[in-house]
Coordinates of C-alpha atoms and ligand atoms in Angstrom, one line a residue:
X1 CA 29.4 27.6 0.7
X2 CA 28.3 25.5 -2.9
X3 CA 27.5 21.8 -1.8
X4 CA 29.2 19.2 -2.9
X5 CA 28.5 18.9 -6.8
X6 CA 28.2 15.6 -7.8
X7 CA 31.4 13.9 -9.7
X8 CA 31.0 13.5 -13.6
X9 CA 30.5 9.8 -14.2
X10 CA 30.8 8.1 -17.5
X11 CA 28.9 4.4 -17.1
X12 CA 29.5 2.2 -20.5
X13 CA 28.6 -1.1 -21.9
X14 CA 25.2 -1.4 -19.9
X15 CA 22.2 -3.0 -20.5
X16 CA 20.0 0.1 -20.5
X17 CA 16.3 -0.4 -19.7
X18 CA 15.4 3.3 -19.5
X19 CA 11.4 3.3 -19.8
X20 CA 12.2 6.4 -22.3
X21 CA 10.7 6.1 -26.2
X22 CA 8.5 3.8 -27.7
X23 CA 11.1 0.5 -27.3
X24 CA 10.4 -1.9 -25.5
X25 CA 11.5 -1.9 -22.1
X26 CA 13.6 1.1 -23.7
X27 CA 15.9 -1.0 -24.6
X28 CA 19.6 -0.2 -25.4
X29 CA 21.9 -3.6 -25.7
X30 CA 25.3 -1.9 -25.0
X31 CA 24.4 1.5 -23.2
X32 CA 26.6 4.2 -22.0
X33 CA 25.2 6.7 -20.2
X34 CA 26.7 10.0 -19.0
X35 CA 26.1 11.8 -15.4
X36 CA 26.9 15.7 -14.8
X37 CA 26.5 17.0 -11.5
X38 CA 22.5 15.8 -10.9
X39 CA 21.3 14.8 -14.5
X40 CA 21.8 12.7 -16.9
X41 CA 23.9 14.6 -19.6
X42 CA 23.9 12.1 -22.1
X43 CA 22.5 8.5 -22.7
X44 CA 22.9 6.0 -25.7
X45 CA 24.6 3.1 -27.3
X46 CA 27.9 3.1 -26.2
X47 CA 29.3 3.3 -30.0
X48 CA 27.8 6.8 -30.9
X49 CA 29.3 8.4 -27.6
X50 CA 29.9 11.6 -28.1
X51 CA 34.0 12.5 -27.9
X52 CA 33.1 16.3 -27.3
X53 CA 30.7 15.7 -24.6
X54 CA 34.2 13.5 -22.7
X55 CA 36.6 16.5 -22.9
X56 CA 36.7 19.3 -20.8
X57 CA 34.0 19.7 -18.1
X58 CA 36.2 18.4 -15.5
X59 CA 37.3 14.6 -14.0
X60 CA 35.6 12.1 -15.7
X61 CA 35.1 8.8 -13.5
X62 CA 34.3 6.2 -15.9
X63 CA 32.9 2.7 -15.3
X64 CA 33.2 -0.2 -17.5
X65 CA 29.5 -2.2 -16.2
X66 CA 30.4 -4.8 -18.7
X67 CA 27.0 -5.6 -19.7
X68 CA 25.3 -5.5 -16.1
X69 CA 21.3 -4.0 -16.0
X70 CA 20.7 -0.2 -14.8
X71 CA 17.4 0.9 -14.5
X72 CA 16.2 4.3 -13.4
X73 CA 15.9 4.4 -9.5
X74 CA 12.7 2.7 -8.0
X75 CA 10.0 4.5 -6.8
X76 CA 7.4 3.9 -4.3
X77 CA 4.4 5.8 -4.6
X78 CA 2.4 5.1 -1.9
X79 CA 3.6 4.4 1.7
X80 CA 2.9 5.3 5.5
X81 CA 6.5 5.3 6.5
X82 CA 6.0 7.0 9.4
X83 CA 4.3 5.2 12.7
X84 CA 5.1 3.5 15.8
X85 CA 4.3 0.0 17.3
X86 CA 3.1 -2.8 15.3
X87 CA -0.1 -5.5 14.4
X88 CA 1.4 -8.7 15.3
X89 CA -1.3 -9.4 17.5
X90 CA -3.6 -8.2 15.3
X91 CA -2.8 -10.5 12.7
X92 CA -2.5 -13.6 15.3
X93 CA -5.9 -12.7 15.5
X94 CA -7.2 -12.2 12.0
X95 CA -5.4 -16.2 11.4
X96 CA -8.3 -17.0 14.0
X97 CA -10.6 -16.2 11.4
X98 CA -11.6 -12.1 13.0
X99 CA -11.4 -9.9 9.6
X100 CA -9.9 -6.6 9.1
X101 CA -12.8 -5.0 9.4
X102 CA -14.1 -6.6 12.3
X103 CA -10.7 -5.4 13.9
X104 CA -11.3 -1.9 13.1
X105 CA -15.1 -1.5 13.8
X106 CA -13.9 -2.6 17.6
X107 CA -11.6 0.1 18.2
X108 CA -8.4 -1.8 17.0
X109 CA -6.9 -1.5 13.6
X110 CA -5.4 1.7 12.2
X111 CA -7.1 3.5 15.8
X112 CA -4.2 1.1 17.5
X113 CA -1.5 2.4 15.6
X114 CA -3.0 6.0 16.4
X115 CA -2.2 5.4 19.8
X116 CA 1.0 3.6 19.8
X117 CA 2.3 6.7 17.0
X118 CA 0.7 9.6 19.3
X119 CA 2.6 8.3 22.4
X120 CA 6.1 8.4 20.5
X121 CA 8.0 11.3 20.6
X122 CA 9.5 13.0 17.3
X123 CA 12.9 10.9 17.4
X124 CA 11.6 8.0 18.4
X125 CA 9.2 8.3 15.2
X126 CA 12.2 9.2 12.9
X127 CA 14.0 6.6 13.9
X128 CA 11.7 3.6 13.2
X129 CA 11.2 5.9 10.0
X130 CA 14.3 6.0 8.9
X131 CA 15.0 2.7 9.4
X132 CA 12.6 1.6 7.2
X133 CA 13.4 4.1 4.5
X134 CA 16.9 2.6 4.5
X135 CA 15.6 -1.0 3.6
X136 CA 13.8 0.2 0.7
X137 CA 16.4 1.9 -0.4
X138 CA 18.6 -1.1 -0.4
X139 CA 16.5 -2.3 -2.7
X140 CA 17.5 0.7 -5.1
X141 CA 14.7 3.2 -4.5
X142 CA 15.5 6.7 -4.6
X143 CA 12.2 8.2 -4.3
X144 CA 9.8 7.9 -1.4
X145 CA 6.2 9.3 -1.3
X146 CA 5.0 8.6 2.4
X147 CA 1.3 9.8 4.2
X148 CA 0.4 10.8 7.1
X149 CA -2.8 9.2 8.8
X150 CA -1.8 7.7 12.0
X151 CA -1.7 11.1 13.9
X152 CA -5.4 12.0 13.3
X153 CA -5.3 15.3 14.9
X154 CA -3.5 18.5 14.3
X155 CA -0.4 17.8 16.1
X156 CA 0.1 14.6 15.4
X157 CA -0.4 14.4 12.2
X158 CA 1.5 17.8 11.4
X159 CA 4.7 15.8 13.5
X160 CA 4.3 12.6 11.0
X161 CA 4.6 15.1 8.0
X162 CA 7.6 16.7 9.3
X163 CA 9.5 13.2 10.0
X164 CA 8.8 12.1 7.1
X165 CA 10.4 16.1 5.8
X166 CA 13.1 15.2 7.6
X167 CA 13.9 12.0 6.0
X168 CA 14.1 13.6 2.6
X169 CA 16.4 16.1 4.1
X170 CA 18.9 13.9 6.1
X171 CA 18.9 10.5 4.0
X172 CA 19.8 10.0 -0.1
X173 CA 16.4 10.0 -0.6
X174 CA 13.9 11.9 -2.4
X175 CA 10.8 12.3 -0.4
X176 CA 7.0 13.2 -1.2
X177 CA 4.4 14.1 1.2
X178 CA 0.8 13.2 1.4
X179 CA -1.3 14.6 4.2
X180 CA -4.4 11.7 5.1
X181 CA -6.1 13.3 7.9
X182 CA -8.6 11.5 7.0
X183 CA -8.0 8.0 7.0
X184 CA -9.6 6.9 9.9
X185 CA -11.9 8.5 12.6
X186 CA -9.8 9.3 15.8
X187 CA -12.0 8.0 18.9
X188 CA -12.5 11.3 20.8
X189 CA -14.5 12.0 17.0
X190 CA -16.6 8.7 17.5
X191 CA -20.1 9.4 16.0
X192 CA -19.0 12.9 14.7
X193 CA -17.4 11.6 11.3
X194 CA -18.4 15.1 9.5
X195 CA -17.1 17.4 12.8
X196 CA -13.8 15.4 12.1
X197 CA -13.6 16.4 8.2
X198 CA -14.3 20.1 9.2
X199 CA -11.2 19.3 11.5
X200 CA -8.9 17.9 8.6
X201 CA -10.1 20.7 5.9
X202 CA -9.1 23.1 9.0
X203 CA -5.7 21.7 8.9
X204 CA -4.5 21.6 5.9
X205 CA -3.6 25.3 5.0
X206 CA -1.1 25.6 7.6
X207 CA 0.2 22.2 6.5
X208 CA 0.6 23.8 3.5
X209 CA 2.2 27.1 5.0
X210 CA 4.6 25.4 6.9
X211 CA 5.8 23.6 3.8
X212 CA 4.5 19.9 5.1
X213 CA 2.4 18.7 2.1
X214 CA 2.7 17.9 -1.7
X215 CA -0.4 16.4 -1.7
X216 CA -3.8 15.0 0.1
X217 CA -5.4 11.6 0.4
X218 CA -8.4 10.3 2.0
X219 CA -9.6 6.4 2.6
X220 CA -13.0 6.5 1.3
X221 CA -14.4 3.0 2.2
X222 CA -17.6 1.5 4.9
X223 CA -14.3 1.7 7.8
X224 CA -13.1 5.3 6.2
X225 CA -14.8 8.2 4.9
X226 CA -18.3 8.6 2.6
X227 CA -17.9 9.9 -0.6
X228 CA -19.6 13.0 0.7
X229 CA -16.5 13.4 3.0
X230 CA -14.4 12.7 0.7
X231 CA -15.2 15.3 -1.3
X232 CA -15.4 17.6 1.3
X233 CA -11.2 17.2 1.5
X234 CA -10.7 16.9 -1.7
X235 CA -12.3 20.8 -2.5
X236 CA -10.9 21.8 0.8
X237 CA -7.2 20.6 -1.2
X238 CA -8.0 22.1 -4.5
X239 CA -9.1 25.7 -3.0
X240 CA -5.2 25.1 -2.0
X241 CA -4.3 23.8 -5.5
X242 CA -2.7 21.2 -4.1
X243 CA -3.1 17.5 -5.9
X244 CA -4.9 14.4 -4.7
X245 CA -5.2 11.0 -4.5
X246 CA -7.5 8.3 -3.2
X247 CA -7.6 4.9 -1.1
X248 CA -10.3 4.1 -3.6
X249 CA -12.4 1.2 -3.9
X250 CA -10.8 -1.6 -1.9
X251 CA -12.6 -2.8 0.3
X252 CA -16.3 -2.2 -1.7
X253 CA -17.4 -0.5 -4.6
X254 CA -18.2 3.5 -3.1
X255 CA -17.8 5.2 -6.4
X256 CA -14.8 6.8 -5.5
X257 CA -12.4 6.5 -8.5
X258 CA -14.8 8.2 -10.2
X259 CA -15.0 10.8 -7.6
X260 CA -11.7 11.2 -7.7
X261 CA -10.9 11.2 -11.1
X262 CA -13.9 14.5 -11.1
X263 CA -10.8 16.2 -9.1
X264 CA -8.1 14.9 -11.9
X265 CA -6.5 12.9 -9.2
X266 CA -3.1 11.8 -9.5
X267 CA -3.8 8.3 -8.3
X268 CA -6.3 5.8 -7.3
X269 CA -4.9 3.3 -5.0
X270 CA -6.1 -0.5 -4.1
X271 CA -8.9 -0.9 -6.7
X272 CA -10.1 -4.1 -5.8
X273 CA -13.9 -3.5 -6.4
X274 CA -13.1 -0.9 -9.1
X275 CA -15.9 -0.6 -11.8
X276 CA -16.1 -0.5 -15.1
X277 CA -17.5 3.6 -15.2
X278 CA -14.7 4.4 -12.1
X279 CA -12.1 2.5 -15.5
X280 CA -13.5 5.3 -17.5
X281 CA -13.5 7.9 -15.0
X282 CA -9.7 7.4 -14.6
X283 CA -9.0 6.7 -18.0
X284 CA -10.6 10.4 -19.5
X285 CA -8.7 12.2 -16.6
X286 CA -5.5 10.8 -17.0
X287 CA -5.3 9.2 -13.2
X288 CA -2.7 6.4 -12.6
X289 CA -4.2 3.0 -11.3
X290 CA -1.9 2.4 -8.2
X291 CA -2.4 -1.4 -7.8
X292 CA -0.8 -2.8 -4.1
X293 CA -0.2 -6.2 -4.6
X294 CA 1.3 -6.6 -0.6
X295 CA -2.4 -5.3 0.9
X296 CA -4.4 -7.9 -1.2
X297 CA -1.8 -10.4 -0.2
X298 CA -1.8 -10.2 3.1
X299 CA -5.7 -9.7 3.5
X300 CA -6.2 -12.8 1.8
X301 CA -8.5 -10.8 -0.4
X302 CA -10.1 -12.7 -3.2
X303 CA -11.1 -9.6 -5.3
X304 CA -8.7 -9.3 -7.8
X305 CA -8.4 -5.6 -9.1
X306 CA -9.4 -5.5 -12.9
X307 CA -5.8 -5.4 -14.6
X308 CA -6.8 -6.6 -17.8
X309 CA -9.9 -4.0 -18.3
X310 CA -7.4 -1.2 -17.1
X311 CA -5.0 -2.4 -19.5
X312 CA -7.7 -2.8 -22.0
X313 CA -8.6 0.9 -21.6
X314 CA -4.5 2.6 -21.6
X315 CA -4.6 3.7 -17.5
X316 CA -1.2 3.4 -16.2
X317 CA -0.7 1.0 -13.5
X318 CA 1.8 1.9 -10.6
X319 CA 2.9 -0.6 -8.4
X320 CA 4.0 0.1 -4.3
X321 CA 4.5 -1.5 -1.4
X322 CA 2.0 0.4 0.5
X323 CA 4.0 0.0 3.6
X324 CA 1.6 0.3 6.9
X325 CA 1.8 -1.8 10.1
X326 CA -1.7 -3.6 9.3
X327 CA -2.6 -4.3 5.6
X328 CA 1.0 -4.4 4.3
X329 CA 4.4 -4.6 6.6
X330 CA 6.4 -4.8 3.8
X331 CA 9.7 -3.1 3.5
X332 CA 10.3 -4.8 -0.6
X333 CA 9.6 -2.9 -3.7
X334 CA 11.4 -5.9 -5.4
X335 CA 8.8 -8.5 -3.7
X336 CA 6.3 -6.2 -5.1
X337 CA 7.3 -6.6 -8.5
X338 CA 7.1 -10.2 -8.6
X339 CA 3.5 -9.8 -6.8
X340 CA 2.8 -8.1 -9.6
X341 CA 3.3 -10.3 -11.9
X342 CA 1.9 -14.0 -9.9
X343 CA -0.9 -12.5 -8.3
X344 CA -2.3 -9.6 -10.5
X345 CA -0.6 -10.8 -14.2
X346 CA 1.1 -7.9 -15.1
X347 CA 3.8 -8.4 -17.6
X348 CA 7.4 -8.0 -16.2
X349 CA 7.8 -5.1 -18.3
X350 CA 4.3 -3.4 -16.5
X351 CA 5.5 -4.1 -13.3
X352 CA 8.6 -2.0 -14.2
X353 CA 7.5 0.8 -15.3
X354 CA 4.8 0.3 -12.5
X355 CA 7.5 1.3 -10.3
X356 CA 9.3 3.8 -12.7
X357 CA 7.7 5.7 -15.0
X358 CA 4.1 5.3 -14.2
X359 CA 5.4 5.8 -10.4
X360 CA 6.4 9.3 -10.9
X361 CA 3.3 10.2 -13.2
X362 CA 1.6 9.1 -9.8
X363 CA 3.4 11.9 -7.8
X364 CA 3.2 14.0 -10.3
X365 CA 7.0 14.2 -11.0
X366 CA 8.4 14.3 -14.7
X367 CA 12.1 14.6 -14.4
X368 CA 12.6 10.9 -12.5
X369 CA 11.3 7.4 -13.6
X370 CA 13.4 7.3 -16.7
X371 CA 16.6 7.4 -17.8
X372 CA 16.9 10.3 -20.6
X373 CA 19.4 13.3 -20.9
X374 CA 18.1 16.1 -18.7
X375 CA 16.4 14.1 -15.8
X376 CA 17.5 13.3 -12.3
X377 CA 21.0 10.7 -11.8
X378 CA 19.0 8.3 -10.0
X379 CA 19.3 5.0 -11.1
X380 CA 20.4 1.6 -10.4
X381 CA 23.1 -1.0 -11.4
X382 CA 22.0 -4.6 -10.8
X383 CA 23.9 -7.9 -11.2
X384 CA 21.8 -9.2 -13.7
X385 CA 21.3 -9.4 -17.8
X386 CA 17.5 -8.0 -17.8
X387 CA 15.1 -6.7 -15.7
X388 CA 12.4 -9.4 -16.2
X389 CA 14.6 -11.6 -13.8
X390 CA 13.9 -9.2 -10.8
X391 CA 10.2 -10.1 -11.6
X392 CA 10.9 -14.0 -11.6
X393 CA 13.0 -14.6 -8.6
X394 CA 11.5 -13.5 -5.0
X395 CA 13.4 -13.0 -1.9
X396 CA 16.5 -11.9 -3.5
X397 CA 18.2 -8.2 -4.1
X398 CA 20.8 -8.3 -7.0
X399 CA 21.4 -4.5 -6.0
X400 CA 24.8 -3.8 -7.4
X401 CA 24.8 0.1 -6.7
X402 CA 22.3 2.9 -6.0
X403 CA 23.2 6.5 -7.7
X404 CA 20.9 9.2 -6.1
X405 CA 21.4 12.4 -7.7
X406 CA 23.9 11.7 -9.3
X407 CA 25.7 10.4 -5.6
X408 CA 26.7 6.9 -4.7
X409 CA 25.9 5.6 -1.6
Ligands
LIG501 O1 -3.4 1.4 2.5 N1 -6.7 1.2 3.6 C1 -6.3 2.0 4.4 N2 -5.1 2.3 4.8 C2 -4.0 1.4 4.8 C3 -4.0 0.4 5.9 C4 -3.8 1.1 7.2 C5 -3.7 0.2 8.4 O2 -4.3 -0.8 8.5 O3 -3.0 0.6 9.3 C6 -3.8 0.7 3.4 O4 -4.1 -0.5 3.3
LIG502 FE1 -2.4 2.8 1.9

């Protein structure tokens, strides 16, 4: 049996802001914008539609938006979705003035949500899962790249990767997969931080087999991994061609952008401490500056990461909501956005394509984070004039209606 195709939908007198050409925002004032099956068929001002492309090819379901904002559908580059438990405590604890790192040097930390993910079994996990992927995607996302890390051996971690599979497969979402073996050391490894990387390396090809990973990631930092075992993964993914991507430079300056950008990483994520050579680095290999305005936030970090030097030197900036249980509980792409903008001074229209364009360059996806004829149906209608006011106001989700592929919720 054929699935379900998609309806043809005919959306008119929008205010486009597709990210597409050299416009800015890629603007179109009153927009129409036609869906076949999947793709986009057609977009443009709603006065050149063409009559040929209307006839034939079907039902036509056609909506009059009269002059509300769409947007392609958010993306959010860089999440662990999948884990169980939670750091309340932890951060009771880190208001008493005990820092993050203190908290994971004495066992606690990422190791806690180890043990509290470990102990749940595979529906349990799905279920917090899913519920989380559900209140990003009432925000309009329609793509989801989530990591595993909170597994730390091969079981575990190869049960995180499938949940967050089978998100992609049984909600309107599209989802990504990022294996982080190593992201922290698991204690049964304690003292044996290189017999662990052997461990993760050893993992990864039947990840791979079984179909489990798009890409690898590693948390090179004093409480992750040395730049030496970083790059141990990262040759260990690229004997497997597969892509990577680092938690690079935020809590000190390792050298690891640069490192990365040596692999022609898709991403660099965090960046506090980035340097001006690890700017180059990304800049000469193309690698997207993932900035996570939540983590920085809710550290109380004082390190701003460079924006204007990145800016300065053309690396795209991504924004995400890096949700995890300990640096960033934060279930709100939108929130982001305005983060982005307060804390780090981006413009309104960086932020966007921070979590459009720029987003799927990060995941190394070109037919999403736009809207242009040919690309994937996923984008959102929001009850507002332009998309600088979902930058201004905070707390607030002017979600009219999410298309994914083409489907509406
Ligand atoms: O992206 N920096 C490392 N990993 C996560 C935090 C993980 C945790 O604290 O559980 C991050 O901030
Ligand atoms: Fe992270």
């Amino acid at each position: 049996m054929n699935p379900p195709r998609a309806p043809r939908s005919l959306w008119r007198h929008a205010r486009i802001a597709s990210f597409d050409g050299d416009r800015p925002w890629g603007w179109l004032d009153d927009g129409a914008l036609l869906v076949e099956g999947d793709r986009i068929a057609w977009v443009g001002p709603d006065a050149a539609l063409p009559a040929e492309r209307l006839t034939g090819g079907g039902p036509l379901d056609e909506i009059d938006l009269g002059g509300a904002l769409l947007t392609p559908g958010l993306i959010d580059a860089h999440t662990h979705l999948v884990y169980a438990g939670d750091r309340a405590a932890e951060f009771e604890q880190r208001l008493q003035g005990a820092s993050y790192e203190q908290i994971a040097r004495a066992g606690g930390g990422i190791r806690s949500t180890v043990a509290a993910t470990r102990a749940a079994d595979d529906e349990a996990l799905f279920t917090l899962a899913a519920a989380r992927a559900r209140a990003l995607m009432a925000e309009g996302v329609t793509t989801i790249e989530v990591k595993s890390g909170y597994g730390l051996n091969e079981r575990d971690e190869a049960r995180c990767l499938a949940v967050a599979r089978r998100l992609g497969r049984e909600l309107p979402v599209a989802v990504r997969t990022t294996s982080l073996g190593a992201h922290a050391l698991p204690p049964e490894f304690e003292g044996r931080a290189d017999d662990y990387i052997a461990e993760v390396c050893r993992w990864l090809p039947g990840q791979q087999a079984a179909g489990l990973v798009d890409a690898v990631d590693a948390f090179c930092d004093t409480i992750g991994f040395t730049p030496a075992q970083t790059r141990r993964v990262f040759d260990a993914a690229r004997a497997l061609g597969l892509p990577v991507k680092l938690h690079a430079e935020q809590l000190s300056d390792q050298g690891g952008a640069a490192l990365a950008a040596g692999y022609r990483a898709l991403s660099c994520d965090h960046l506090e401490h980035l340097s001006p050579a690890g700017i180059a680095a990304m800049q000469a290999a193309g690698t997207v500056a993932m900035l996570l305005p939540g983590a920085y936030y809710f550290l109380r970090d004082t390190t701003l990461p460079p924006v204007a030097a990145l800016r300065a030197a053309g690396v795209p900036m991504a924004l995400a909501s890096d949700h995890n249980p300990g640096s960033s509980p934060c279930l709100s792409l939108l929130l982001m956005l305005n983060m982005g903008c307060t804390i780090f001074r981006l413009t309104p229209e960086e932020a966007w394509r921070g979590v459009t364009v720029h987003a799927a360059r990060a995941l190394g996806l070109g037919d999403r984070g736009r809207i242009a004829a040919g690309l994937r149906a996923d984008f959102v209608v929001w009850d507002a004039g332009h998309p600088r006011e979902l930058c201004y106001r905070f707390g607030h989700n002017p979600l009219r209606r999410r298309l994914f592929g083409g489907m509406p919720d």
